[in-house]
Amino acid sequence: MPLIGVLALQGDFEAHLEMMRELSAPAREVRTAAALQEVDALIIPGGESTTMLRLLHRENLWQELARFGEEKPIFGTCAGAILMASEVSHPQQESFSMMDIAVIRNGYGRQLDSRIVLLHPEPGIEEVLGRDLEAVFIRAPIIQRVGPGVEVLVRYNGDPVLVRHGKHLAASFHPELTTDSRIHDYFVRRVAETLSFASNP
Ligand code: GLN
């Protein structure tokens, strides 16, 4: 089983760890470069992306995490997705460019200030994720553009809200804040596949 790290500088990292416990997937908090070295994949939680950005620089984790993302899978939710994007607006902000997506922070405005909606995965992924995903949106970013290598797994009102780019996954909502662990399960299974692929070229 892969060891999943959860970036624990700020935000709702505890909810992700709880999801991992529910799935019986080994996971631990990551606050330092040394801890990052020990995990096989990372979750960047929801929270406040500007604060996380500042803390990542303060803890000298920015470069380490950028390198980590070149080799290992990362799953970002909400603020985490903002940090992984290639383009951030409203306001513009530094990001890792791990996924070819453009996001508008707080893009749904009041409409999705804090709301739970029922989503239906796209046809190709429905058999993997199942139907009727409960999604919690809190000051969520709009994923305004996705690049050619990005697969849209779930949409809300036509906009992508769960996307995959290679080994990375990003959600504009918070799968960690429901009791439904299907998206986390999907990520952990994909990490396991990526790792066994890497060790059996
Ligand atoms: N609006 C926040 C930001 O821009 C993200 C909100 C969230 O993670 N729930 O960082």
CSV table of N, CA, C and O in Angstrom, one decimal, residues 18-118:
chain,number,residue,atom,x,y,z
A,18,GLU,N,-8.7,11.7,8.1
A,18,GLU,CA,-9.8,10.9,8.5
A,18,GLU,C,-10.3,10.0,7.4
A,18,GLU,O,-10.7,8.8,7.6
A,19,MET,N,-10.4,10.6,6.2
A,19,MET,CA,-10.8,9.8,5.0
A,19,MET,C,-9.9,8.6,4.8
A,19,MET,O,-10.3,7.5,4.4
A,20,MET,N,-8.6,8.9,4.9
A,20,MET,CA,-7.6,7.8,4.8
A,20,MET,C,-7.8,6.7,5.8
A,20,MET,O,-7.6,5.5,5.5
A,21,ARG,N,-8.1,7.1,7.0
A,21,ARG,CA,-8.3,6.1,8.1
A,21,ARG,C,-9.5,5.3,7.7
A,21,ARG,O,-9.5,4.1,7.9
A,22,GLU,N,-10.6,5.9,7.2
A,22,GLU,CA,-11.8,5.2,6.8
A,22,GLU,C,-11.5,4.2,5.7
A,22,GLU,O,-12.0,3.1,5.6
A,23,LEU,N,-10.5,4.5,4.8
A,23,LEU,CA,-10.2,3.6,3.7
A,23,LEU,C,-9.1,2.6,4.1
A,23,LEU,O,-8.6,1.8,3.3
A,24,SER,N,-8.6,2.7,5.4
A,24,SER,CA,-7.5,1.9,5.9
A,24,SER,C,-6.3,2.1,5.0
A,24,SER,O,-5.5,1.2,4.7
A,25,ALA,N,-6.1,3.3,4.5
A,25,ALA,CA,-4.9,3.6,3.7
A,25,ALA,C,-3.9,4.3,4.6
A,25,ALA,O,-4.2,5.3,5.2
A,26,PRO,N,-2.6,3.9,4.6
A,26,PRO,CA,-1.6,4.5,5.4
A,26,PRO,C,-1.4,6.0,5.0
A,26,PRO,O,-1.3,6.2,3.8
A,27,ALA,N,-1.4,6.9,6.0
A,27,ALA,CA,-1.3,8.3,5.7
A,27,ALA,C,-0.6,9.0,6.8
A,27,ALA,O,-0.7,8.5,8.0
A,28,ARG,N,0.0,10.1,6.5
A,28,ARG,CA,0.6,10.9,7.6
A,28,ARG,C,0.7,12.4,7.2
A,28,ARG,O,0.7,12.7,6.0
A,29,GLU,N,0.8,13.2,8.2
A,29,GLU,CA,0.9,14.6,8.0
A,29,GLU,C,2.3,15.0,7.4
A,29,GLU,O,3.3,14.4,7.8
A,30,VAL,N,2.3,16.0,6.6
A,30,VAL,CA,3.6,16.4,6.0
A,30,VAL,C,3.8,17.9,6.3
A,30,VAL,O,2.9,18.7,5.9
A,31,ARG,N,4.8,18.2,7.0
A,31,ARG,CA,5.1,19.7,7.4
A,31,ARG,C,6.5,20.1,7.0
A,31,ARG,O,6.8,21.2,7.0
A,32,THR,N,7.3,19.1,6.7
A,32,THR,CA,8.7,19.4,6.4
A,32,THR,C,9.2,18.7,5.1
A,32,THR,O,8.5,17.7,4.7
A,33,ALA,N,10.3,19.1,4.6
A,33,ALA,CA,10.9,18.5,3.4
A,33,ALA,C,11.2,17.0,3.7
A,33,ALA,O,11.1,16.1,2.9
A,34,ALA,N,11.7,16.8,4.9
A,34,ALA,CA,12.1,15.4,5.3
A,34,ALA,C,10.9,14.5,5.3
A,34,ALA,O,10.9,13.4,4.8
A,35,ALA,N,9.8,15.0,5.8
A,35,ALA,CA,8.5,14.2,5.8
A,35,ALA,C,8.0,13.9,4.4
A,35,ALA,O,7.5,12.9,4.0
A,36,LEU,N,8.2,14.9,3.5
A,36,LEU,CA,7.8,14.8,2.1
A,36,LEU,C,8.5,13.7,1.4
A,36,LEU,O,8.0,12.9,0.6
A,37,GLN,N,9.8,13.6,1.7
A,37,GLN,CA,10.7,12.5,1.1
A,37,GLN,C,10.1,11.1,1.4
A,37,GLN,O,10.4,10.2,0.6
A,38,GLU,N,9.4,11.0,2.5
A,38,GLU,CA,9.0,9.6,2.9
A,38,GLU,C,7.7,9.1,2.3
A,38,GLU,O,7.4,8.0,2.5
A,39,VAL,N,7.0,10.0,1.7
A,39,VAL,CA,5.6,9.6,1.2
A,39,VAL,C,5.6,9.4,-0.3
A,39,VAL,O,6.5,9.8,-1.0
A,40,ASP,N,4.6,8.6,-0.8
A,40,ASP,CA,4.6,8.2,-2.2
A,40,ASP,C,3.7,9.1,-3.0
A,40,ASP,O,3.7,9.1,-4.2
A,41,ALA,N,2.8,9.9,-2.3
A,41,ALA,CA,1.9,10.8,-3.0
A,41,ALA,C,1.5,11.8,-1.9
A,41,ALA,O,1.7,11.6,-0.7
A,42,LEU,N,0.9,12.9,-2.4
A,42,LEU,CA,0.6,14.0,-1.5
A,42,LEU,C,-0.8,14.5,-1.7
A,42,LEU,O,-1.3,14.6,-2.9
A,43,ILE,N,-1.5,14.9,-0.7
A,43,ILE,CA,-2.8,15.6,-0.8
A,43,ILE,C,-2.6,17.0,-0.3
A,43,ILE,O,-2.0,17.2,0.8
A,44,ILE,N,-3.0,18.0,-1.1
A,44,ILE,CA,-2.9,19.4,-0.7
A,44,ILE,C,-4.4,19.8,-0.3
A,44,ILE,O,-5.3,19.7,-1.2
A,45,PRO,N,-4.7,20.1,0.9
A,45,PRO,CA,-6.1,20.2,1.3
A,45,PRO,C,-6.7,21.6,0.9
A,45,PRO,O,-6.0,22.4,0.4
A,46,GLY,N,-8.0,21.7,1.2
A,46,GLY,CA,-8.6,23.0,1.1
A,46,GLY,C,-8.2,23.9,2.2
A,46,GLY,O,-7.7,23.4,3.3
A,47,GLY,N,-8.4,25.2,2.0
A,47,GLY,CA,-8.1,26.1,3.1
A,47,GLY,C,-8.0,27.5,2.4
A,47,GLY,O,-8.9,27.9,1.7
A,48,GLU,N,-6.9,28.2,2.6
A,48,GLU,CA,-6.7,29.5,2.0
A,48,GLU,C,-5.3,29.4,1.2
A,48,GLU,O,-4.3,29.4,1.8
A,49,SER,N,-5.5,29.5,-0.1
A,49,SER,CA,-4.3,29.2,-0.9
A,49,SER,C,-3.2,30.3,-0.7
A,49,SER,O,-2.0,29.9,-0.7
A,50,THR,N,-3.5,31.5,-0.5
A,50,THR,CA,-2.5,32.6,-0.3
A,50,THR,C,-1.7,32.3,1.0
A,50,THR,O,-0.5,32.4,1.1
A,51,THR,N,-2.4,31.9,2.0
A,51,THR,CA,-1.7,31.5,3.3
A,51,THR,C,-0.8,30.3,3.1
A,51,THR,O,0.3,30.3,3.6
A,52,MET,N,-1.3,29.3,2.4
A,52,MET,CA,-0.5,28.1,2.2
A,52,MET,C,0.7,28.5,1.4
A,52,MET,O,1.8,27.9,1.7
A,53,LEU,N,0.5,29.3,0.4
A,53,LEU,CA,1.7,29.7,-0.4
A,53,LEU,C,2.8,30.4,0.4
A,53,LEU,O,3.9,30.1,0.3
A,54,ARG,N,2.3,31.3,1.3
A,54,ARG,CA,3.3,32.0,2.2
A,54,ARG,C,4.0,30.9,3.1
A,54,ARG,O,5.2,31.0,3.3
A,55,LEU,N,3.2,30.0,3.7
A,55,LEU,CA,3.8,29.0,4.6
A,55,LEU,C,4.8,28.1,3.8
A,55,LEU,O,5.8,27.7,4.4
A,56,LEU,N,4.4,27.7,2.6
A,56,LEU,CA,5.3,26.8,1.8
A,56,LEU,C,6.6,27.5,1.6
A,56,LEU,O,7.7,26.8,1.7
A,57,HIS,N,6.6,28.8,1.3
A,57,HIS,CA,7.9,29.5,1.2
A,57,HIS,C,8.6,29.6,2.5
A,57,HIS,O,9.8,29.3,2.6
A,58,ARG,N,7.9,29.9,3.5
A,58,ARG,CA,8.5,30.1,4.9
A,58,ARG,C,9.2,28.8,5.3
A,58,ARG,O,10.2,28.8,5.9
A,59,GLU,N,8.5,27.7,5.0
A,59,GLU,CA,9.1,26.4,5.5
A,59,GLU,C,10.1,25.8,4.5
A,59,GLU,O,10.4,24.6,4.6
A,60,ASN,N,10.4,26.5,3.5
A,60,ASN,CA,11.3,26.1,2.4
A,60,ASN,C,10.8,24.8,1.7
A,60,ASN,O,11.6,23.9,1.4
A,61,LEU,N,9.5,24.8,1.5
A,61,LEU,CA,8.9,23.6,0.9
A,61,LEU,C,8.5,23.8,-0.6
A,61,LEU,O,8.2,22.9,-1.3
A,62,TRP,N,8.6,25.0,-1.0
A,62,TRP,CA,8.2,25.3,-2.4
A,62,TRP,C,8.9,24.5,-3.5
A,62,TRP,O,8.3,23.8,-4.2
A,63,GLN,N,10.2,24.6,-3.5
A,63,GLN,CA,11.0,23.9,-4.5
A,63,GLN,C,10.9,22.4,-4.3
A,63,GLN,O,10.7,21.6,-5.3
A,64,GLU,N,10.9,21.9,-3.0
A,64,GLU,CA,10.7,20.5,-2.7
A,64,GLU,C,9.5,19.9,-3.3
A,64,GLU,O,9.4,18.9,-3.9
A,65,LEU,N,8.4,20.7,-3.1
A,65,LEU,CA,7.1,20.2,-3.5
A,65,LEU,C,7.0,20.3,-5.1
A,65,LEU,O,6.4,19.4,-5.7
A,66,ALA,N,7.6,21.3,-5.7
A,66,ALA,CA,7.6,21.4,-7.1
A,66,ALA,C,8.3,20.1,-7.7
A,66,ALA,O,7.8,19.5,-8.7
A,67,ARG,N,9.4,19.8,-7.1
A,67,ARG,CA,10.1,18.6,-7.6
A,67,ARG,C,9.4,17.3,-7.3
A,67,ARG,O,9.3,16.4,-8.2
A,68,PHE,N,8.7,17.2,-6.2
A,68,PHE,CA,7.9,16.1,-5.8
A,68,PHE,C,6.9,15.8,-6.9
A,68,PHE,O,6.6,14.7,-7.3
A,69,GLY,N,6.2,16.9,-7.3
A,69,GLY,CA,5.1,16.8,-8.3
A,69,GLY,C,5.6,16.4,-9.6
A,69,GLY,O,4.7,15.9,-10.4
A,70,GLU,N,6.8,16.5,-9.9
A,70,GLU,CA,7.3,16.0,-11.2
A,70,GLU,C,7.4,14.5,-11.2
A,70,GLU,O,7.3,13.9,-12.3
A,71,GLU,N,7.5,13.9,-10.1
A,71,GLU,CA,7.6,12.4,-10.0
A,71,GLU,C,6.4,11.7,-9.4
A,71,GLU,O,6.1,10.6,-9.8
A,72,LYS,N,5.8,12.4,-8.5
A,72,LYS,CA,4.8,11.6,-7.7
A,72,LYS,C,3.4,12.3,-7.7
A,72,LYS,O,3.3,13.5,-7.9
A,73,PRO,N,2.4,11.5,-7.6
A,73,PRO,CA,1.0,12.0,-7.7
A,73,PRO,C,0.6,13.0,-6.6
A,73,PRO,O,1.0,12.8,-5.4
A,74,ILE,N,-0.1,14.0,-7.0
A,74,ILE,CA,-0.7,15.0,-6.0
A,74,ILE,C,-2.1,15.1,-6.3
A,74,ILE,O,-2.6,15.2,-7.4
A,75,PHE,N,-2.9,15.2,-5.2
A,75,PHE,CA,-4.3,15.5,-5.3
A,75,PHE,C,-4.6,16.8,-4.5
A,75,PHE,O,-4.3,16.9,-3.3
A,76,GLY,N,-5.1,17.8,-5.2
A,76,GLY,CA,-5.4,19.0,-4.5
A,76,GLY,C,-6.9,19.3,-4.5
A,76,GLY,O,-7.6,19.1,-5.5
A,77,THR,N,-7.4,19.7,-3.3
A,77,THR,CA,-8.8,20.1,-3.2
A,77,THR,C,-8.9,21.6,-2.9
A,77,THR,O,-8.3,22.1,-2.0
A,78,CYS,N,-9.8,22.2,-3.7
A,78,CYS,CA,-10.1,23.7,-3.6
A,78,CYS,C,-8.8,24.5,-3.5
A,78,CYS,O,-8.2,24.7,-4.5
A,79,ALA,N,-8.4,25.0,-2.4
A,79,ALA,CA,-7.1,25.8,-2.3
A,79,ALA,C,-6.0,25.0,-2.9
A,79,ALA,O,-5.1,25.5,-3.6
A,80,GLY,N,-6.0,23.7,-2.6
A,80,GLY,CA,-4.9,22.8,-3.2
A,80,GLY,C,-4.9,22.8,-4.7
A,80,GLY,O,-3.9,22.8,-5.3
A,81,ALA,N,-6.1,22.8,-5.3
A,81,ALA,CA,-6.3,22.8,-6.7
A,81,ALA,C,-5.7,24.1,-7.3
A,81,ALA,O,-5.1,24.2,-8.3
A,82,ILE,N,-6.0,25.2,-6.5
A,82,ILE,CA,-5.5,26.5,-7.0
A,82,ILE,C,-4.0,26.5,-7.0
A,82,ILE,O,-3.4,27.0,-8.0
A,83,LEU,N,-3.4,25.9,-6.0
A,83,LEU,CA,-1.9,25.9,-6.0
A,83,LEU,C,-1.3,25.0,-7.1
A,83,LEU,O,-0.2,25.3,-7.6
A,84,MET,N,-2.1,24.0,-7.6
A,84,MET,CA,-1.5,23.1,-8.6
A,84,MET,C,-1.7,23.7,-10.0
A,84,MET,O,-1.2,23.2,-11.0
A,85,ALA,N,-2.6,24.7,-10.2
A,85,ALA,CA,-3.0,25.2,-11.5
A,85,ALA,C,-1.8,25.8,-12.2
A,85,ALA,O,-0.8,26.2,-11.6
A,86,SER,N,-2.0,26.0,-13.5
A,86,SER,CA,-1.0,26.7,-14.3
A,86,SER,C,-1.3,28.2,-14.4
A,86,SER,O,-0.4,29.0,-14.8
A,87,GLU,N,-2.5,28.6,-14.1
A,87,GLU,CA,-2.9,30.0,-14.2
A,87,GLU,C,-3.9,30.3,-13.1
A,87,GLU,O,-4.9,29.6,-13.0
A,88,VAL,N,-3.6,31.3,-12.3
A,88,VAL,CA,-4.6,31.7,-11.2
A,88,VAL,C,-4.9,33.2,-11.4
A,88,VAL,O,-4.1,34.0,-11.5
A,89,SER,N,-6.2,33.4,-11.3
A,89,SER,CA,-6.6,34.8,-11.4
A,89,SER,C,-7.6,35.2,-10.3
A,89,SER,O,-8.1,34.3,-9.6
A,90,HIS,N,-7.8,36.5,-10.1
A,90,HIS,CA,-8.8,37.0,-9.2
A,90,HIS,C,-8.5,36.7,-7.7
A,90,HIS,O,-9.3,36.1,-7.0
A,91,PRO,N,-7.4,37.2,-7.2
A,91,PRO,CA,-6.3,37.9,-8.0
A,91,PRO,C,-5.3,36.8,-8.4
A,91,PRO,O,-5.3,35.7,-8.0
A,92,GLN,N,-4.5,37.3,-9.3
A,92,GLN,CA,-3.4,36.5,-9.9
A,92,GLN,C,-2.5,36.0,-8.7
A,92,GLN,O,-2.3,36.8,-7.8
A,93,GLN,N,-1.9,34.9,-8.8
A,93,GLN,CA,-1.1,34.3,-7.7
A,93,GLN,C,-0.1,33.3,-8.2
A,93,GLN,O,-0.4,32.6,-9.2
A,94,GLU,N,1.0,33.2,-7.6
A,94,GLU,CA,2.0,32.2,-8.0
A,94,GLU,C,1.4,30.8,-7.8
A,94,GLU,O,0.6,30.5,-6.9
A,95,SER,N,1.8,29.8,-8.7
A,95,SER,CA,1.3,28.5,-8.5
A,95,SER,C,2.3,27.5,-9.1
A,95,SER,O,3.2,27.9,-9.8
A,96,PHE,N,2.1,26.2,-8.9
A,96,PHE,CA,3.0,25.2,-9.3
A,96,PHE,C,3.0,24.8,-10.7
A,96,PHE,O,3.9,24.2,-11.2
A,97,SER,N,1.9,25.1,-11.4
A,97,SER,CA,1.8,24.6,-12.8
A,97,SER,C,1.9,23.1,-13.0
A,97,SER,O,2.6,22.6,-13.9
A,98,MET,N,1.4,22.4,-12.0
A,98,MET,CA,1.5,20.9,-12.1
A,98,MET,C,0.4,20.4,-13.0
A,98,MET,O,0.5,19.3,-13.5
A,99,MET,N,-0.7,21.1,-13.2
A,99,MET,CA,-1.8,20.7,-14.0
A,99,MET,C,-2.1,21.9,-15.0
A,99,MET,O,-2.1,23.1,-14.6
A,100,ASP,N,-2.4,21.6,-16.2
A,100,ASP,CA,-2.7,22.6,-17.2
A,100,ASP,C,-4.2,23.1,-17.1
A,100,ASP,O,-5.0,22.7,-17.9
A,101,ILE,N,-4.4,23.8,-16.0
A,101,ILE,CA,-5.8,24.3,-15.8
A,101,ILE,C,-5.6,25.8,-15.4
A,101,ILE,O,-4.7,26.2,-14.7
A,102,ALA,N,-6.6,26.6,-15.8
A,102,ALA,CA,-6.7,28.0,-15.4
A,102,ALA,C,-7.8,28.1,-14.4
A,102,ALA,O,-9.0,27.6,-14.7
A,103,VAL,N,-7.6,28.7,-13.2
A,103,VAL,CA,-8.7,28.8,-12.2
A,103,VAL,C,-8.9,30.3,-11.8
A,103,VAL,O,-8.0,31.1,-11.8
A,104,ILE,N,-10.2,30.6,-11.5
A,104,ILE,CA,-10.5,31.9,-11.0
A,104,ILE,C,-10.9,31.7,-9.6
A,104,ILE,O,-11.9,30.9,-9.2
A,105,ARG,N,-10.2,32.3,-8.7
A,105,ARG,CA,-10.4,32.1,-7.3
A,105,ARG,C,-11.8,32.6,-6.9
A,105,ARG,O,-12.2,33.7,-7.4
A,106,ASN,N,-12.5,31.9,-6.0
A,106,ASN,CA,-13.8,32.3,-5.6
A,106,ASN,C,-14.7,32.6,-6.8
A,106,ASN,O,-15.6,33.4,-6.7
A,107,GLY,N,-14.5,31.9,-7.8
A,107,GLY,CA,-15.1,32.2,-9.1
A,107,GLY,C,-16.6,32.0,-9.1
A,107,GLY,O,-17.3,32.6,-10.0
A,108,TYR,N,-17.2,31.2,-8.2
A,108,TYR,CA,-18.6,31.0,-8.2
A,108,TYR,C,-19.3,32.2,-7.4
A,108,TYR,O,-20.6,32.2,-7.4
A,109,GLY,N,-18.5,33.0,-6.8
A,109,GLY,CA,-19.1,34.1,-6.0
A,109,GLY,C,-20.1,33.6,-5.0
A,109,GLY,O,-19.9,32.5,-4.4
A,110,ARG,N,-21.1,34.3,-4.8
A,110,ARG,CA,-22.1,33.9,-3.7
A,110,ARG,C,-22.8,32.6,-4.0
A,110,ARG,O,-23.3,31.9,-3.1
A,111,GLN,N,-23.0,32.3,-5.3
A,111,GLN,CA,-23.7,31.1,-5.7
A,111,GLN,C,-23.2,29.9,-5.0
A,111,GLN,O,-24.0,29.0,-4.6
A,112,LEU,N,-21.9,29.8,-4.9
A,112,LEU,CA,-21.3,28.6,-4.2
A,112,LEU,C,-20.5,29.0,-3.0
A,112,LEU,O,-19.4,28.5,-2.8
A,113,ASP,N,-20.9,30.0,-2.3
A,113,ASP,CA,-20.2,30.4,-1.1
A,113,ASP,C,-20.0,29.3,-0.1
A,113,ASP,O,-18.9,29.0,0.4
A,114,SER,N,-21.0,28.5,0.0
A,114,SER,CA,-21.0,27.3,0.8
A,114,SER,C,-22.2,26.5,0.5
A,114,SER,O,-23.3,26.9,0.9
A,115,ARG,N,-22.0,25.4,-0.2
A,115,ARG,CA,-23.2,24.7,-0.7
A,115,ARG,C,-22.9,23.2,-1.0
A,115,ARG,O,-21.8,22.9,-1.3
A,116,ILE,N,-23.9,22.4,-0.8
A,116,ILE,CA,-23.7,21.0,-1.1
A,116,ILE,C,-24.6,20.6,-2.3
A,116,ILE,O,-25.8,21.0,-2.3
A,117,VAL,N,-24.0,20.1,-3.3
A,117,VAL,CA,-24.7,19.7,-4.5
A,117,VAL,C,-24.4,18.2,-4.8
A,117,VAL,O,-23.5,17.6,-4.4
A,118,LEU,N,-25.4,17.7,-5.6
A,118,LEU,CA,-25.2,16.3,-6.1
A,118,LEU,C,-24.6,16.3,-7.5
A,118,LEU,O,-25.2,16.9,-8.4
